[in-house]
């Protein structure tokens, strides 16, 4: 719509422009009003009907004022925009309610789906704009965008909200036509709505509080990947290949030097790592190395059904001697069911099992402070293992079930989909403890070795038979 000629001539840069013709007209009106007022005054003062004329004039003025007040309240008294010299709004921006929302539906209103997508584009002007235009053509909303510069291009990582009826293959096809290559896409959830800096700060805080959080932080940062920690001095065989201090990035594999001297290997076969991701991982590992060994020192005091008090707390390599002493008090049968190998090698595994780098360990102490039970939650690549060892004199008291429940709760918090336990088919205590979790279980038996896998799909209930739980922070 074109603007009126009068609006164009009367406004300039949004401000009213005064012309000399308007000033002349206003001055003439003023002189005319003065002349009329003088004539009325002479008529009233010197005419024969002066007082009556003055009274009639007053009544007419009062009536006119009353009518003007009534009319203003009924119809409003705002002046039209044409008399203010203001620039009128375009028709599509006029204030007031509009029916355009009902005429043009929101492309992502109603049911929608979140997607995480990564694609590589050329590092040249207009490549990202073409990609965004292609997504807009599919009614896809871009919620966040991260760029990962490469030597010969740029990897753009999107968080998308698309209509529920739009398949991922349709999105990747549109991206490919817009110039994207090596496109990868998967479903996202509400956790992915957190922006990258906030996510990094949260992961750094978790890593700073607990050394066992590093593998979990790396997995949450990188998505589905396999993380392995190789000790500098393994129980058997030769040590891992040396890694330079700055680490190594090889397409889908990155290797970094662990603080204790071993090697941390991260693999993601379905999606290559970018230098930006490698820098973030290296920053977390360096933070962990600077802070050194650390384990939360909180503990819970539990009262068993028989009346005995026990303390459950986190354990680490500082408890190595206490764990060895418990091994000496355990029977060969108990050690054999736990380690599935020569009993004489049991002590050699403890340094690995107690290290926060490979998982989390819970220790159970009796009233005198002696360790009588150990529970391990071990990161095993994409899977998670649970293992228990209870001293013979303290078995069949519900300690194993309490430890297992707490370990599985840690696995749920870590985002694990399942946990598994490796034992012997004759270990009825471990089988009963796994069944007591109330989770879906899978059983596999190979040559007398029983592998029980629990799928973490339902929340864990309260532990039965344990009362008087008191939580405290160690000084």
mmCIF file of C-alpha atoms in Angstrom, residues 9 16 53 114 151 165 183 205 212 215 220 254 258 296 307 333 337 339 371 377 395 398 414 427 450:
data_model
loop_
_atom_site.group_PDB
_atom_site.id
_atom_site.type_symbol
_atom_site.label_atom_id
_atom_site.label_comp_id
_atom_site.label_asym_id
_atom_site.label_seq_id
_atom_site.Cartn_x
_atom_site.Cartn_y
_atom_site.Cartn_z
ATOM 1 C CA UNK A 9 5.002 16.190 1.906
ATOM 2 C CA UNK A 16 6.460 16.887 11.031
ATOM 3 C CA UNK A 53 -27.801 38.915 24.174
ATOM 4 C CA UNK A 114 13.260 -32.770 18.730
ATOM 5 C CA UNK A 151 40.557 -27.464 7.967
ATOM 6 C CA UNK A 165 4.921 -36.160 10.896
ATOM 7 C CA UNK A 183 24.893 -35.662 7.720
ATOM 8 C CA UNK A 205 31.302 -29.053 38.613
ATOM 9 C CA UNK A 212 34.434 -41.109 39.393
ATOM 10 C CA UNK A 215 33.802 -41.019 32.477
ATOM 11 C CA UNK A 220 27.176 -36.913 28.501
ATOM 12 C CA UNK A 254 40.714 -39.918 20.906
ATOM 13 C CA UNK A 258 45.118 -40.217 32.497
ATOM 14 C CA UNK A 296 32.643 -37.504 48.533
ATOM 15 C CA UNK A 307 19.625 -54.304 65.613
ATOM 16 C CA UNK A 333 34.427 -70.136 48.663
ATOM 17 C CA UNK A 337 32.329 -66.730 43.868
ATOM 18 C CA UNK A 339 36.487 -63.181 41.494
ATOM 19 C CA UNK A 371 35.232 -52.990 56.576
ATOM 20 C CA UNK A 377 29.841 -50.181 40.133
ATOM 21 C CA UNK A 395 26.208 -62.528 55.076
ATOM 22 C CA UNK A 398 20.501 -57.794 54.030
ATOM 23 C CA UNK A 414 24.504 -41.841 35.665
ATOM 24 C CA UNK A 427 25.423 -68.107 44.267
ATOM 25 C CA UNK A 450 25.737 -66.847 35.320
#
